[in-house]
Coordinates of C-alpha atoms and ligand atoms in Angstrom, one line a residue:
X1 CA 34.3 28.8 -92.3
X2 CA 35.5 25.5 -91.7
X3 CA 35.7 23.8 -89.0
X4 CA 35.5 20.3 -86.8
X5 CA 32.6 18.1 -85.9
X6 CA 33.1 19.3 -82.2
X7 CA 33.9 22.7 -82.6
X8 CA 30.6 22.4 -85.3
X9 CA 28.3 20.8 -82.8
X10 CA 29.1 23.1 -79.9
X11 CA 28.5 25.7 -81.8
X12 CA 25.1 24.0 -82.7
X13 CA 24.0 23.9 -78.8
X14 CA 24.6 27.4 -78.3
X15 CA 22.0 28.7 -81.2
X16 CA 20.0 26.8 -79.3
X17 CA 20.0 27.9 -76.3
X18 CA 21.9 25.2 -74.3
X19 CA 23.7 27.1 -72.0
X20 CA 25.7 24.7 -69.2
X21 CA 26.3 20.6 -70.4
X22 CA 27.0 18.0 -67.6
X23 CA 29.5 15.0 -68.7
X24 CA 32.2 12.9 -67.8
X25 CA 34.7 13.0 -70.4
X26 CA 35.6 10.2 -72.8
X27 CA 38.7 10.3 -75.2
X28 CA 35.9 9.1 -77.8
X29 CA 34.5 12.6 -77.9
X30 CA 38.0 15.2 -77.4
X31 CA 36.7 17.2 -80.2
X32 CA 33.7 18.2 -78.7
X33 CA 35.9 18.5 -75.3
X34 CA 37.8 21.2 -77.5
X35 CA 34.7 23.1 -78.9
X36 CA 33.6 24.1 -75.8
X37 CA 37.0 25.2 -74.7
X38 CA 36.3 28.8 -75.9
X39 CA 32.6 28.6 -75.6
X40 CA 30.0 30.6 -73.7
X41 CA 29.1 27.1 -72.4
X42 CA 29.7 25.9 -68.8
X43 CA 30.2 22.2 -68.7
X44 CA 30.3 21.1 -65.7
X45 CA 32.0 18.0 -65.3
X46 CA 31.1 15.0 -62.4
X47 CA 32.1 11.5 -61.1
X48 CA 29.3 9.8 -62.8
X49 CA 27.2 9.5 -65.9
X50 CA 24.1 8.9 -64.4
X51 CA 24.2 11.6 -62.4
X52 CA 25.2 13.8 -65.4
X53 CA 22.3 12.6 -67.2
X54 CA 20.0 13.4 -64.4
X55 CA 21.6 16.5 -64.3
X56 CA 20.3 17.2 -68.1
X57 CA 16.6 16.6 -66.9
X58 CA 17.1 18.3 -64.2
X59 CA 17.5 21.3 -66.2
X60 CA 15.4 19.9 -69.0
X61 CA 11.9 20.4 -65.8
X62 CA 13.6 23.8 -64.4
X63 CA 14.0 25.4 -68.2
X64 CA 11.5 23.3 -70.7
X65 CA 14.8 23.2 -72.7
X66 CA 16.6 20.0 -73.6
X67 CA 19.6 19.5 -70.9
X68 CA 22.5 18.2 -72.7
X69 CA 24.6 16.1 -70.9
X70 CA 27.4 14.0 -73.2
X71 CA 29.4 10.9 -72.1
X72 CA 31.8 7.9 -73.6
X73 CA 30.8 5.2 -74.8
X74 CA 29.8 1.3 -73.6
X75 CA 30.9 2.6 -70.0
X76 CA 29.2 5.6 -70.2
X77 CA 26.0 4.9 -72.1
X78 CA 24.9 2.7 -70.2
X79 CA 25.9 4.4 -67.1
X80 CA 24.3 7.4 -68.0
X81 CA 21.2 5.1 -69.3
X82 CA 19.0 5.8 -65.9
X83 CA 18.6 9.4 -66.0
X84 CA 17.4 8.8 -70.2
X85 CA 14.5 6.5 -68.8
X86 CA 13.6 9.1 -66.2
X87 CA 13.2 11.3 -68.6
X88 CA 11.8 9.3 -71.0
X89 CA 9.3 8.7 -68.0
X90 CA 9.8 12.2 -66.7
X91 CA 8.9 13.3 -69.9
X92 CA 11.4 15.9 -70.0
X93 CA 13.4 17.0 -73.0
X94 CA 17.3 15.4 -72.8
X95 CA 19.9 15.6 -75.3
X96 CA 22.9 12.1 -74.8
X97 CA 25.5 12.8 -76.7
X98 CA 27.6 9.3 -76.4
X99 CA 31.0 8.6 -78.6
X100 CA 31.2 6.4 -80.9
X101 CA 33.7 4.5 -82.9
X102 CA 35.2 5.8 -85.3
X103 CA 33.4 5.0 -88.7
X104 CA 35.6 2.4 -90.3
X105 CA 35.4 0.3 -86.8
X106 CA 32.3 0.0 -86.7
X107 CA 29.8 -3.6 -87.0
X108 CA 33.8 -5.4 -85.5
X109 CA 32.5 -4.8 -81.4
X110 CA 35.7 -2.6 -81.4
X111 CA 36.9 -1.1 -78.1
X112 CA 33.7 -0.1 -75.8
X113 CA 31.6 -0.1 -79.4
X114 CA 27.4 -0.9 -78.8
X115 CA 24.5 0.1 -81.6
X116 CA 22.6 2.9 -79.8
X117 CA 19.9 2.3 -82.1
X118 CA 19.3 -0.9 -80.3
X119 CA 20.4 -0.7 -76.9
X120 CA 17.6 2.5 -76.8
X121 CA 15.0 2.7 -78.5
X122 CA 12.8 1.5 -76.5
X123 CA 13.4 4.6 -74.1
X124 CA 14.1 8.3 -76.3
X125 CA 12.0 9.9 -78.6
X126 CA 14.4 9.0 -80.9
X127 CA 18.0 7.6 -81.4
X128 CA 20.6 8.2 -84.1
X129 CA 24.0 8.3 -85.3
X130 CA 25.2 11.0 -86.9
X131 CA 27.8 9.3 -89.6
X132 CA 28.8 13.3 -91.6
X133 CA 29.5 16.1 -90.7
X134 CA 28.4 18.4 -92.6
X135 CA 24.9 17.1 -91.3
X136 CA 25.5 17.5 -87.3
X137 CA 23.3 20.8 -87.7
X138 CA 20.6 19.2 -89.5
X139 CA 20.7 16.5 -86.2
X140 CA 21.6 18.7 -83.3
X141 CA 18.3 20.7 -84.8
X142 CA 16.6 18.1 -85.1
X143 CA 17.6 16.5 -81.6
X144 CA 16.2 20.2 -80.2
X145 CA 12.8 20.2 -81.6
X146 CA 11.8 16.9 -80.6
X147 CA 13.1 16.7 -77.5
X148 CA 10.6 19.6 -76.9
X149 CA 7.7 19.0 -79.8
X150 CA 4.7 17.4 -78.2
X151 CA 5.1 15.3 -74.8
X152 CA 8.5 16.3 -73.7
X153 CA 11.9 13.7 -73.6
X154 CA 15.1 12.4 -74.4
X155 CA 16.8 12.5 -77.7
X156 CA 20.4 10.3 -78.2
X157 CA 22.8 11.1 -80.7
X158 CA 25.8 8.8 -81.1
X159 CA 29.5 10.9 -82.6
X160 CA 31.5 8.7 -84.6
X161 CA 34.9 9.7 -83.4
X162 CA 36.6 10.4 -87.0
X163 CA 33.3 12.3 -87.7
X164 CA 34.2 14.4 -84.9
X165 CA 37.3 15.4 -85.2
X166 CA 37.0 15.9 -89.3
X167 CA 36.5 19.5 -91.2
X168 CA 33.3 21.0 -92.5
X169 CA 32.3 24.7 -94.1
X170 CA 28.5 23.5 -93.0
X171 CA 26.4 26.3 -92.3
X172 CA 25.0 26.9 -88.7
X173 CA 21.4 26.1 -88.4
X174 CA 18.6 28.1 -87.6
X175 CA 17.9 28.6 -83.8
X176 CA 15.0 25.6 -83.0
X177 CA 10.9 26.1 -81.7
X178 CA 9.2 24.1 -79.3
X179 CA 6.4 23.0 -81.4
X180 CA 2.5 22.6 -79.1
X181 CA -0.9 22.4 -80.2
X182 CA -3.9 24.7 -79.4
X183 CA -7.0 24.1 -77.7
X184 CA -9.8 24.2 -80.5
X185 CA -12.3 26.9 -79.3
X186 CA -15.2 24.0 -80.2
X187 CA -13.0 22.0 -77.3
X188 CA -13.3 25.1 -74.8
X189 CA -16.8 25.9 -75.3
X190 CA -17.5 21.8 -74.6
X191 CA -15.2 21.9 -71.8
X192 CA -17.6 24.6 -70.4
X193 CA -20.7 22.6 -71.0
X194 CA -19.4 19.8 -69.5
X195 CA -18.4 22.0 -65.8
X196 CA -21.9 23.5 -66.3
X197 CA -23.8 19.8 -65.5
X198 CA -20.9 18.8 -62.7
X199 CA -21.5 18.6 -59.3
X200 CA -19.1 17.3 -57.8
X201 CA -16.0 17.9 -60.6
X202 CA -12.4 17.5 -59.6
X203 CA -8.9 18.1 -61.8
X204 CA -5.9 16.8 -61.7
X205 CA -2.8 18.9 -62.7
X206 CA 0.4 17.3 -63.7
X207 CA 3.0 15.8 -66.5
X208 CA 5.4 18.3 -68.0
X209 CA 5.9 21.4 -70.2
X210 CA 4.2 23.7 -67.3
X211 CA 5.7 27.4 -67.1
X212 CA 5.4 30.0 -64.4
X213 CA 3.3 31.4 -66.4
X214 CA 1.4 28.5 -66.5
X215 CA 1.1 27.9 -63.0
X216 CA -0.5 31.0 -62.6
X217 CA -3.3 31.0 -65.3
X218 CA -4.3 27.3 -64.0
X219 CA -4.5 28.7 -60.8
X220 CA -6.6 31.8 -61.7
X221 CA -9.3 28.9 -63.7
X222 CA -9.5 27.4 -61.2
X223 CA -10.2 29.3 -58.2
X224 CA -12.4 31.5 -60.7
X225 CA -14.7 28.4 -61.0
X226 CA -14.4 27.4 -57.6
X227 CA -12.6 23.8 -58.8
X228 CA -10.4 21.3 -56.5
X229 CA -7.4 20.5 -57.8
X230 CA -5.1 17.9 -56.8
X231 CA -1.8 17.2 -57.9
X232 CA -0.2 13.8 -60.1
X233 CA 2.9 12.0 -58.4
X234 CA 5.7 13.8 -57.9
X235 CA 4.0 17.0 -60.1
X236 CA 3.5 19.1 -56.8
X237 CA 5.0 22.7 -58.1
X238 CA 2.3 23.5 -61.1
X239 CA -0.3 24.4 -59.2
X240 CA 0.5 26.7 -56.1
X241 CA -0.3 24.9 -52.6
X242 CA -1.4 27.4 -51.1
X243 CA -4.3 28.1 -53.7
X244 CA -8.0 27.0 -51.8
X245 CA -8.8 25.5 -54.9
X246 CA -5.1 22.5 -54.4
X247 CA -6.2 19.7 -52.2
X248 CA -2.9 17.4 -52.2
X249 CA -1.3 15.0 -54.5
X250 CA -2.6 11.8 -55.7
X251 CA 0.2 9.7 -56.2
X252 CA 2.0 6.8 -53.5
X253 CA 0.6 7.5 -50.3
X254 CA -2.2 9.6 -51.9
X255 CA -4.4 10.3 -48.6
X256 CA -7.6 7.7 -48.2
X257 CA -10.0 11.0 -48.3
X258 CA -9.0 12.8 -51.2
X259 CA -9.3 9.1 -53.4
X260 CA -12.2 8.5 -52.5
X261 CA -13.4 12.3 -54.0
X262 CA -11.4 10.7 -57.1
X263 CA -14.0 7.9 -56.9
X264 CA -16.7 10.3 -56.3
X265 CA -15.8 12.6 -58.6
X266 CA -18.3 12.9 -61.5
X267 CA -15.8 14.9 -63.6
X268 CA -12.2 14.2 -64.2
X269 CA -10.3 17.9 -65.8
X270 CA -7.3 16.0 -66.0
X271 CA -3.8 18.3 -67.2
X272 CA -1.1 16.9 -68.5
X273 CA 0.0 14.2 -67.0
X274 CA -0.4 10.4 -69.1
X275 CA -2.7 8.8 -66.3
X276 CA 0.5 6.7 -65.5
X277 CA 0.0 3.6 -63.0
X278 CA 1.7 5.9 -59.6
X279 CA -0.8 8.4 -59.8
X280 CA -3.6 6.4 -60.4
X281 CA -2.8 3.8 -57.7
X282 CA -2.0 0.9 -60.1
X283 CA -5.1 1.7 -62.6
X284 CA -7.2 1.2 -60.0
X285 CA -8.4 4.4 -58.5
X286 CA -9.7 5.1 -62.4
X287 CA -10.9 2.9 -64.1
X288 CA -9.3 1.6 -67.4
X289 CA -10.5 1.9 -70.2
X290 CA -13.8 4.0 -69.9
X291 CA -14.0 6.0 -66.1
X292 CA -16.8 6.2 -64.2
X293 CA -16.1 9.4 -64.1
X294 CA -16.5 12.1 -67.2
X295 CA -12.9 12.1 -68.1
X296 CA -11.7 15.9 -69.7
X297 CA -8.3 14.8 -70.8
X298 CA -5.4 17.2 -72.0
X299 CA -2.2 16.5 -73.1
X300 CA 0.7 17.1 -75.1
X301 CA 1.1 14.3 -77.3
X302 CA -1.2 13.0 -79.2
X303 CA -0.7 9.1 -78.8
X304 CA -0.9 10.0 -74.9
X305 CA -4.6 10.2 -75.3
X306 CA -6.7 7.4 -75.8
X307 CA -4.1 5.4 -74.8
X308 CA -4.6 3.8 -71.9
X309 CA -8.3 6.1 -70.5
X310 CA -11.6 7.1 -73.4
X311 CA -11.6 10.5 -72.4
X312 CA -15.6 12.3 -73.2
X313 CA -13.4 15.5 -74.0
X314 CA -9.4 14.7 -75.7
X315 CA -7.7 18.0 -75.7
X316 CA -4.5 17.9 -77.8
X317 CA -2.2 21.1 -76.4
X318 CA 0.6 22.3 -74.3
X319 CA 0.5 23.7 -70.9
X320 CA 0.9 26.9 -71.1
X321 CA -1.3 27.2 -74.5
X322 CA -4.2 24.9 -72.8
X323 CA -3.7 27.5 -69.8
X324 CA -4.1 30.7 -71.1
X325 CA -7.0 30.1 -72.9
X326 CA -9.0 28.2 -70.2
X327 CA -7.7 31.0 -67.9
X328 CA -11.2 33.0 -68.8
X329 CA -12.9 30.1 -69.4
X330 CA -15.9 30.4 -66.8
X331 CA -19.2 28.4 -65.4
X332 CA -21.4 28.5 -61.9
X333 CA -20.0 26.5 -59.7
X334 CA -22.5 24.4 -57.6
X335 CA -19.6 22.7 -55.8
X336 CA -18.1 24.9 -53.0
X337 CA -19.2 22.8 -50.5
X338 CA -17.6 19.6 -52.1
X339 CA -14.3 22.2 -52.8
X340 CA -13.5 23.6 -50.0
X341 CA -14.2 19.8 -47.8
X342 CA -11.3 18.5 -50.1
X343 CA -9.3 21.0 -48.8
X344 CA -10.0 21.1 -45.7
X345 CA -9.1 17.3 -45.9
X346 CA -5.6 18.8 -47.0
X347 CA -5.0 21.2 -44.3
X348 CA -5.9 18.0 -41.9
X349 CA -3.6 15.6 -43.9
X350 CA -1.0 17.8 -43.4
X351 CA -0.8 18.0 -39.8
X352 CA 1.8 15.3 -38.7
X353 CA 0.4 12.7 -36.5
X354 CA 2.2 10.2 -33.8
X355 CA 5.0 8.0 -35.2
X356 CA 7.5 5.8 -33.3
X357 CA 11.1 7.4 -32.2
X358 CA 12.9 10.1 -30.6
X359 CA 12.7 11.8 -34.3
X360 CA 9.4 12.6 -35.9
X361 CA 9.9 13.4 -39.6
X362 CA 6.9 14.9 -40.0
X363 CA 7.6 18.0 -37.7
X364 CA 10.8 18.3 -39.5
X365 CA 9.5 19.2 -42.6
X366 CA 7.2 21.9 -41.0
X367 CA 10.0 23.6 -39.3
X368 CA 11.6 23.7 -42.7
X369 CA 8.7 24.9 -44.5
X370 CA 8.8 27.7 -42.2
X371 CA 12.5 28.3 -42.3
X372 CA 12.7 28.2 -46.3
X373 CA 9.1 27.7 -47.7
X374 CA 10.9 28.8 -51.0
X375 CA 12.7 26.2 -51.5
X376 CA 14.0 24.0 -54.3
X377 CA 13.1 20.7 -53.3
X378 CA 14.6 17.4 -54.9
X379 CA 14.6 13.7 -53.6
X380 CA 15.4 10.3 -55.6
X381 CA 12.8 7.1 -54.2
X382 CA 12.3 5.5 -51.1
X383 CA 9.5 5.7 -48.4
X384 CA 11.5 8.8 -46.9
X385 CA 9.6 10.8 -49.7
X386 CA 6.1 10.3 -48.6
X387 CA 7.3 12.9 -46.0
X388 CA 8.1 15.0 -48.6
X389 CA 4.8 14.8 -50.5
X390 CA 2.4 14.9 -47.8
X391 CA 4.0 17.5 -45.9
X392 CA 6.4 20.1 -47.8
X393 CA 4.0 23.3 -49.9
X394 CA 5.4 24.1 -53.5
X395 CA 4.5 27.2 -53.8
X396 CA 6.0 28.3 -57.5
X397 CA 6.9 26.2 -60.8
X398 CA 9.8 25.1 -61.3
X399 CA 10.8 24.2 -57.7
X400 CA 10.3 19.9 -57.8
X401 CA 12.7 17.9 -58.7
X402 CA 11.7 14.2 -58.6
X403 CA 11.6 11.4 -60.8
X404 CA 8.2 9.3 -61.8
X405 CA 10.3 6.8 -63.3
X406 CA 10.7 6.3 -59.0
X407 CA 14.8 5.9 -60.3
X408 CA 17.3 6.0 -56.5
X409 CA 19.9 8.7 -56.5
X410 CA 18.1 11.2 -58.3
X411 CA 17.9 13.4 -56.0
X412 CA 21.4 15.5 -55.2
X413 CA 22.1 15.5 -59.0
X414 CA 19.2 17.2 -59.3
X415 CA 20.5 19.5 -56.2
X416 CA 23.8 20.0 -58.1
X417 CA 21.7 21.5 -61.2
X418 CA 18.9 23.2 -59.9
X419 CA 21.8 25.3 -57.6
X420 CA 24.0 25.6 -60.8
X421 CA 20.7 27.3 -62.5
X422 CA 19.4 29.1 -59.1
X423 CA 22.9 30.2 -57.5
X424 CA 20.5 33.0 -55.3
X425 CA 17.4 29.6 -54.5
X426 CA 17.7 27.2 -51.0
X427 CA 18.6 23.9 -53.0
X428 CA 17.1 20.5 -50.4
X429 CA 17.8 17.4 -51.5
X430 CA 16.0 14.5 -49.5
X431 CA 17.6 11.3 -49.7
X432 CA 17.5 7.9 -48.0
X433 CA 20.3 6.2 -46.5
X434 CA 20.0 3.7 -49.8
X435 CA 19.1 6.1 -52.0
X436 CA 21.9 8.9 -50.9
X437 CA 25.0 6.8 -51.5
X438 CA 23.9 5.9 -55.3
X439 CA 24.9 9.4 -56.1
X440 CA 26.8 10.6 -52.6
X441 CA 29.7 11.9 -54.5
X442 CA 28.4 14.0 -57.0
X443 CA 29.3 16.4 -53.0
X444 CA 32.0 16.9 -54.9
X445 CA 30.3 18.4 -58.0
X446 CA 28.5 20.9 -55.9
X447 CA 32.5 21.3 -54.0
X448 CA 34.2 21.5 -56.8
X449 CA 31.7 24.3 -58.7
X450 CA 31.2 26.2 -55.4
X451 CA 27.3 25.1 -55.3
X452 CA 26.1 25.1 -52.1
X453 CA 22.9 23.0 -51.4
X454 CA 21.1 21.1 -48.1
X455 CA 20.8 17.5 -47.9
X456 CA 19.2 15.8 -45.9
X457 CA 19.9 12.0 -45.1
X458 CA 16.9 9.9 -43.4
X459 CA 18.7 6.8 -42.3
X460 CA 16.6 3.9 -41.2
X461 CA 19.4 1.5 -42.4
X462 CA 17.7 -0.3 -44.9
X463 CA 16.7 -0.3 -47.9
X464 CA 12.8 0.8 -46.7
X465 CA 11.0 0.5 -49.2
X466 CA 11.6 -3.2 -49.9
X467 CA 11.9 -3.7 -46.4
X468 CA 7.6 -2.8 -46.2
X469 CA 7.0 -4.4 -49.4
X470 CA 8.6 -8.0 -47.2
X471 CA 6.8 -7.3 -44.3
X472 CA 3.9 -7.4 -46.6
X473 CA 4.4 -10.2 -49.2
X474 CA 6.6 -12.8 -47.1
X475 CA 6.6 -11.2 -43.1
X476 CA 8.6 -11.9 -41.2
X477 CA 11.7 -13.0 -43.9
X478 CA 13.7 -10.3 -43.6
X479 CA 16.3 -10.6 -46.6
X480 CA 18.4 -8.4 -48.9
X481 CA 17.0 -5.1 -47.2
X482 CA 18.8 -3.9 -44.3
X483 CA 22.2 -1.4 -44.7
X484 CA 25.1 -1.2 -42.7
X485 CA 26.3 2.5 -43.3
X486 CA 28.6 5.1 -43.0
X487 CA 28.7 7.8 -40.6
X488 CA 27.4 10.8 -43.5
X489 CA 28.5 13.3 -41.3
X490 CA 31.7 12.4 -41.6
X491 CA 31.2 11.8 -45.4
X492 CA 30.0 15.1 -46.1
X493 CA 33.0 16.9 -44.4
X494 CA 34.9 14.4 -46.3
X495 CA 33.7 17.0 -48.8
X496 CA 34.3 20.2 -47.7
X497 CA 30.8 19.8 -46.6
X498 CA 29.4 20.7 -43.4
X499 CA 28.1 17.5 -41.4
X500 CA 25.3 17.0 -38.8
X501 CA 23.7 13.8 -37.0
X502 CA 20.0 14.4 -35.7
X503 CA 18.8 11.7 -33.0
X504 CA 15.9 14.0 -32.0
X505 CA 13.3 16.5 -33.2
X506 CA 13.9 19.0 -31.1
X507 CA 17.5 19.8 -32.3
X508 CA 16.3 19.2 -36.3
X509 CA 16.2 23.3 -36.5
X510 CA 18.7 24.2 -35.1
X511 CA 21.2 22.0 -37.0
X512 CA 19.1 23.1 -39.8
X513 CA 19.8 26.5 -39.1
X514 CA 23.8 26.1 -38.5
X515 CA 23.4 23.8 -42.1
X516 CA 21.9 26.9 -44.0
X517 CA 24.5 29.0 -42.6
X518 CA 27.4 27.3 -44.2
X519 CA 28.8 28.4 -47.1
X520 CA 29.3 24.8 -48.6
X521 CA 27.4 22.5 -48.8
X522 CA 25.5 20.1 -45.4
X523 CA 24.2 17.6 -44.6
X524 CA 22.5 16.3 -42.2
X525 CA 21.9 12.7 -41.5
X526 CA 18.8 12.1 -39.1
X527 CA 18.3 8.9 -38.0
X528 CA 14.8 7.6 -38.1
X529 CA 13.0 4.8 -36.4
X530 CA 13.2 1.9 -38.0
X531 CA 9.8 1.3 -37.4
X532 CA 8.3 4.9 -39.2
X533 CA 8.0 3.5 -41.7
X534 CA 5.9 5.8 -43.8
X535 CA 3.8 8.9 -42.1
X536 CA 0.9 6.9 -41.4
X537 CA 1.8 3.5 -40.6
X538 CA 4.5 1.6 -39.4
X539 CA 6.6 -1.7 -40.3
X540 CA 5.1 -3.7 -36.9
X541 CA 1.5 -3.1 -37.4
X542 CA 2.3 -4.0 -41.1
X543 CA 3.9 -7.5 -40.7
X544 CA 1.4 -8.0 -37.7
X545 CA -0.9 -7.5 -40.0
X546 CA 0.5 -9.6 -42.4
X547 CA 0.7 -12.2 -40.3
X548 CA -3.0 -12.9 -39.3
Ligands
TPP601 C1 18.3 2.5 -59.5 C2 17.3 2.0 -58.2 N1 17.3 0.5 -57.9 C3 16.3 0.2 -56.9 C4 14.8 0.5 -56.6 C5 13.6 -0.2 -56.0 N2 13.9 1.0 -54.7 C6 13.3 1.6 -54.7 S1 12.9 2.2 -53.2 C7 14.3 1.2 -52.6 C8 14.4 1.4 -51.5 C9 15.6 3.4 -51.0 O1 15.8 3.3 -50.5 P1 16.1 4.3 -48.9 O2 16.7 5.3 -49.9 O3 16.7 4.6 -48.0 O4 14.8 5.2 -48.3 P2 13.7 4.6 -47.8 O5 12.6 3.6 -48.2 O6 14.3 3.1 -47.0 O7 13.0 5.5 -47.2 C10 14.4 0.6 -53.6 C11 15.8 -0.4 -53.5 C12 14.3 2.0 -57.5 N3 13.8 2.0 -57.4 N4 15.9 2.4 -58.4
MG602 MG1 16.5 3.7 -45.9

């Protein structure tokens, strides 16, 4: 059977299980679009390539299978690169397909030409160019395999135009397999021995590669052994936050009492996270290269084990494989008091405290939790997300879509992708006023594909995170961080969405109910006091502190 390269490529995507593709079209890959024309794949056309790539990242986080984005040459690829970087830092399986100039023009700096190997090299697991139509099945199969094997991550494939339009009678590939290691029996025995000798053990759960089943298994193991467990930065859904074992997030804005417990613990059982800068409070919470605590580090990528931290017991394993194996490991816990005190600290930490201004975000979060406890929650970057990390409760995997890379503009496209994949779930996107306008135009995509989401824009009139750092390091010298904002509710209405503006805590619940009842997307602008810079301190206190 002879097919053009675009059709051959789309057929391979279908074989490997892709059901949705995110794109901004380009004349460089017309043959792929033609292949999509009568395929089973749903094509979601976005308003910006960053969003297409971020949607593909969200797809990868939600399904554990590569999200696929297709973008055009130079301008498309450069715009999409933020999503590739996020997928790399977040260990998300992602495949970015990029148009490339025709092979007889290559290396002339032809129109929009880039050498993708050089451009994407440091932020992908693999980047290649498919030069022969008949090798498309081989390259696409390898892309899926590589994106998911071990530590997941992004793959970029460049597609020269003439390679796509040429015909080939190449045969299809077989569906790919997800390749993960299992923990050895001896390692589990060693783990049991280390736990049995511990007095103040603490687990840190996070990283990529979790599934709902793995989350249940790890919870069963933690609860059966009365083990307290924190969540790594923006990985708060791998353990049910209602579990008596869950003790809070170990990331930016960590509960100081939890930070003290990490330091005091004598055994750290780290399952999944890399132990990056955000989870280790700039590598100060846990000492590199040899932590004070006995470290058991379970990770899916061999190259991550021993990269920064020397573990007493490194275990190379996928999360599903480890969680299934550890589920029945039992020790006699000697740390009931330690564990219940850690949980009590968390419960206390989740109570909103006093905050400046008439709108208390902490109280809004609690009301939101009561109304839509099972929502999928997304966010980008900014101080507003500290309220999400602290006050939301994730109860099920996967329900958190947030960039550990700290990329602004992630939340809205992630929410659109989540709604496309889980149309019956409530999807809530948190954004800052700065964060939101980096991808606000995707409200058009939500409208076009009838994917109603609820966006909460926390408006403090500034790039608050940077202002906070400014006040800390150069107090009173405010520059480059102020924002003059549009009327966000009116902006939403321009996209046929429901728009609300809330300035008082007491107005929030009703505005939320109206938004949840809307048949379209909805946006609630939450105007907060700019002094309320985090849930635990104020801008004025930071400045005063810096001046003394
Ligand atoms: C794409 C990108 N650009 C810049 C930054 C640096 N940055 C981090 S947080 C932030 C401010 C976010 O402002 P906003 O969304 O209004 O949230 P706030 O901190 O005010 O709550 C900036 C500029 C970033 N993380 N990502
Ligand atoms: Mg702001």
